[in-house]
Amino acid sequence: MTTIRVEEIANYTGQEVTLRGWVYNRTDKGKLVFLLVRDGSGFVQCVAFKGDLPEALFEQIMRLPQESSVIITGPVREDKRAPGIPGGYEIGVRDLQIVQAAAEDYPMALKEHGPDFALDHRHLWIRMPSQWAILRVRATVIAAIREWFDTHGFINMDTPILTPAACEGTTTLFETEYFDEGKAYLTQSGQLYNEANIMAFGKVYCFGPTFRAEKSKTRRHLTEFWMVEPEIAFCDLDQLMEIEEQFVTHIVQRVLRDRGPELRSLGRDLSKLERIAPPFPRISYDEAAKKLQELYEAETDPEKKELLKFEWGIDFGSPHETALTNLYEQPLFVYGYPTQVKAFYMEPWPGRPEVCKSVDLLAPEGYGEIIGGSERMSSYDLLLQRIHEHGLPEEAFKWYLDLRKYGSVPHSGFGMGVERTVAWLCGIEHIREAIPYPRTIKRVYP
RNA sequence: UCCUCGCUAGCUCAAUCGGCAGAGCGGGCGGCUGUUAACCGCUAGGUUCGAGGUUCAAGUCCUCGGCGAGGAGCCA
């Protein structure tokens, strides 16, 4: 007897198979019972007829509690009526073995739940089709990220999670005692280490969890999130944008190829993802500022108008990003931000010191910034000056300054937030559903 | 840190001007051979977030506190 996975059920039409999984839902119709069974790879309907089975077994099936674990044997049939993911196939129950009859007080009803209740039961919530689908997409996004870098000459370099100091000085850090060495901090970026790594390996990326103790309380923020950060030697800002659009397009295509049923089950409009292709539009901060001014003047709703208020020199807020990206169907590059709103290590624009060679990639449909990147400063003297200007301890950056002493080259890199990317691809409201166990300012359980 | 909103059955939510605490889902019992979060009948289920206060009477009004959500700022 072949034990199959639901995602490959189409290959077994007409065959007798074994399926191991959990009863997601049960609908009994008297002499007929429908079990919606999930096995981790999908959801499939299993149908039991009273006449086909021993009476005691049918009786058990009719009373099987939700989430009971079972091993089912029977023939695979194609049937358009059958629900499931991918759906369209069902298994006729010829035999069913109960591994465990679940307790009858399973708390997750098959309906909408409030966020607090759902998050308190995250360990069970992930069994539901929407959460299952999102996390399957996440796994594919991660695979696509590694696949692209690994096949484009990048070397994976894991940067430390425990770090001695702030990489960017501004953001709040999680702090911990570190033996006799004083304080250590959870990383908020591996970038500075990657700048060292490229001088040894040329092109590198790090990929891991990142921690920000910001008291951000929005649908776009987590205190623990995953970020992939490539860094490339001999690379300027224009080349960086080309890499970013190739990279993002690859992720979108891989997800469309491998996770269509999951995206459809989430109600995602796939046509909006299918049209993602290079080149992405590129506008300067100056052009963006002009467009925002026009949008501000055109806005009639006084509340929205207030949120769109903008003047040259400030960073974009979320309403600004949304308004800008709504003008485009592709992800949008905005480059050349004011130096004062960006980190200390960014290369100044030639002839315009008030602007730096930075670029953000804003996702369409109001999902906002998914990538932040820049060409890094290559001059020792200017970097030292910036470290002083930002009030950073020179001693802590001694090794970083060394990189500008021994074979400095123009180089660039970026960081992409995995959860924001997953939220965009899935079309979901809140980033907390894009990671298995979200950590927010108000939650570290479960 | 600031602004806004919310907290009633296991869950999602009602409860008019301050006047008997309600429904659907989930649970239990029964019915039904094609259900799609099935449907139909019956049934059990309540410290209305907490502490004070006003009132003949408080889920509802007032004060303080707690918890949560959305947004701003900051960021990926």
PDB file of C-alpha atoms (C1' of nucleotides) in Angstrom, chain A residues 25 27-31 34 45 49 63 81 83 90 104 110-111 113-114 117 212 215-222 225 318-319 369-371 420 430 432 442, chain B residues 1-4 6 10-13 23-40 66-76:
ATOM      1  CA  ASN A  25     -13.514  19.049   9.832  1.00  0.00           C
ATOM      2  CA  THR A  27     -19.673  16.712   8.301  1.00  0.00           C
ATOM      3  CA  ASP A  28     -21.976  13.779   8.904  1.00  0.00           C
ATOM      4  CA  LYS A  29     -25.031  13.221   6.766  1.00  0.00           C
ATOM      5  CA  GLY A  30     -26.567  10.190   8.450  1.00  0.00           C
ATOM      6  CA  LYS A  31     -25.346   7.295   6.359  1.00  0.00           C
ATOM      7  CA  PHE A  34     -17.272  13.691   5.011  1.00  0.00           C
ATOM      8  CA  GLN A  45     -11.871  15.219   1.566  1.00  0.00           C
ATOM      9  CA  PHE A  49     -20.446   5.415   3.396  1.00  0.00           C
ATOM     10  CA  ARG A  63     -18.212  10.674  16.238  1.00  0.00           C
ATOM     11  CA  ARG A  81     -17.190  18.695  -5.763  1.00  0.00           C
ATOM     12  CA  PRO A  83     -13.095  20.711  -1.311  1.00  0.00           C
ATOM     13  CA  GLU A  90     -11.206  12.682  -2.612  1.00  0.00           C
ATOM     14  CA  GLU A 104     -13.535  17.377  22.528  1.00  0.00           C
ATOM     15  CA  LEU A 110     -13.707  26.918  12.127  1.00  0.00           C
ATOM     16  CA  LYS A 111     -14.391  30.625  11.913  1.00  0.00           C
ATOM     17  CA  HIS A 113     -11.097  34.696  15.715  1.00  0.00           C
ATOM     18  CA  GLY A 114      -9.962  37.909  17.325  1.00  0.00           C
ATOM     19  CA  PHE A 117      -7.320  34.731  21.052  1.00  0.00           C
ATOM     20  CA  ARG A 212      14.636  45.626  17.210  1.00  0.00           C
ATOM     21  CA  LYS A 215       8.116  50.344  20.478  1.00  0.00           C
ATOM     22  CA  SER A 216       6.474  50.085  17.093  1.00  0.00           C
ATOM     23  CA  LYS A 217       2.873  48.984  17.243  1.00  0.00           C
ATOM     24  CA  THR A 218       1.672  48.643  13.681  1.00  0.00           C
ATOM     25  CA  ARG A 219       0.750  45.891  11.258  1.00  0.00           C
ATOM     26  CA  ARG A 220       4.204  46.179   9.648  1.00  0.00           C
ATOM     27  CA  HIS A 221       6.413  45.624  12.702  1.00  0.00           C
ATOM     28  CA  LEU A 222       7.772  42.728  14.723  1.00  0.00           C
ATOM     29  CA  PHE A 225      12.018  39.325  12.210  1.00  0.00           C
ATOM     30  CA  SER A 318       3.708  55.003   5.813  1.00  0.00           C
ATOM     31  CA  PRO A 319       0.955  57.155   4.214  1.00  0.00           C
ATOM     32  CA  GLU A 369       9.308  49.265   2.208  1.00  0.00           C
ATOM     33  CA  ILE A 370      10.530  45.696   1.795  1.00  0.00           C
ATOM     34  CA  ILE A 371      14.158  46.518   0.987  1.00  0.00           C
ATOM     35  CA  ARG A 420       7.037  42.029   4.833  1.00  0.00           C
ATOM     36  CA  HIS A 430      -0.808  41.898   9.188  1.00  0.00           C
ATOM     37  CA  ARG A 432       2.293  38.779  12.463  1.00  0.00           C
ATOM     38  CA  LYS A 442       3.022  42.907  23.675  1.00  0.00           C
TER      39      LYS A 442
ATOM     40  C1'   U B   1       5.811  58.126  24.004  1.00  0.00           C
ATOM     41  C1'   C B   2       1.193  60.137  21.774  1.00  0.00           C
ATOM     42  C1'   C B   3      -3.925  59.672  19.439  1.00  0.00           C
ATOM     43  C1'   U B   4      -8.396  56.629  18.662  1.00  0.00           C
ATOM     44  C1'   G B   6     -12.530  47.954  22.304  1.00  0.00           C
ATOM     45  C1'   G B  10     -15.280  28.217  24.942  1.00  0.00           C
ATOM     46  C1'   C B  11     -15.330  31.612  20.130  1.00  0.00           C
ATOM     47  C1'   U B  12     -17.572  35.852  17.131  1.00  0.00           C
ATOM     48  C1'   C B  13     -20.834  39.388  18.533  1.00  0.00           C
ATOM     49  C1'   A B  23     -28.070  34.999  19.013  1.00  0.00           C
ATOM     50  C1'   G B  24     -24.888  32.259  15.773  1.00  0.00           C
ATOM     51  C1'   C B  25     -20.786  29.019  15.928  1.00  0.00           C
ATOM     52  C1'   G B  26     -18.405  25.335  19.089  1.00  0.00           C
ATOM     53  C1'   G B  27     -20.008  21.121  23.029  1.00  0.00           C
ATOM     54  C1'   G B  28     -23.994  17.203  24.226  1.00  0.00           C
ATOM     55  C1'   C B  29     -28.468  14.291  22.358  1.00  0.00           C
ATOM     56  C1'   G B  30     -31.389  13.050  17.926  1.00  0.00           C
ATOM     57  C1'   G B  31     -32.362  13.261  12.281  1.00  0.00           C
ATOM     58  C1'   C B  32     -30.610  13.275   7.133  1.00  0.00           C
ATOM     59  C1'   U B  33     -26.429   9.244   1.005  1.00  0.00           C
ATOM     60  C1'   G B  34     -22.850  14.814  -1.764  1.00  0.00           C
ATOM     61  C1'   U B  35     -21.523  18.148   2.331  1.00  0.00           C
ATOM     62  C1'   U B  36     -18.227  22.860   1.198  1.00  0.00           C
ATOM     63  C1'   A B  37     -17.241  27.300   8.139  1.00  0.00           C
ATOM     64  C1'   A B  38     -23.603  21.825   5.775  1.00  0.00           C
ATOM     65  C1'   C B  39     -28.613  21.879   7.365  1.00  0.00           C
ATOM     66  C1'   C B  40     -33.003  20.745  10.853  1.00  0.00           C
ATOM     67  C1'   G B  66      -5.641  46.386  33.894  1.00  0.00           C
ATOM     68  C1'   C B  67      -5.517  44.063  29.154  1.00  0.00           C
ATOM     69  C1'   G B  68      -5.908  44.208  23.852  1.00  0.00           C
ATOM     70  C1'   A B  69      -6.366  46.381  18.862  1.00  0.00           C
ATOM     71  C1'   G B  70      -5.571  50.153  14.971  1.00  0.00           C
ATOM     72  C1'   G B  71      -2.710  54.408  13.773  1.00  0.00           C
ATOM     73  C1'   A B  72       1.505  58.134  14.432  1.00  0.00           C
ATOM     74  C1'   G B  73       6.672  58.378  15.238  1.00  0.00           C
ATOM     75  C1'   C B  74      10.784  54.838  14.026  1.00  0.00           C
ATOM     76  C1'   C B  75      11.962  51.176  10.723  1.00  0.00           C
ATOM     77  C1'   A B  76      12.771  45.944   7.182  1.00  0.00           C
TER      78        A B  76
END
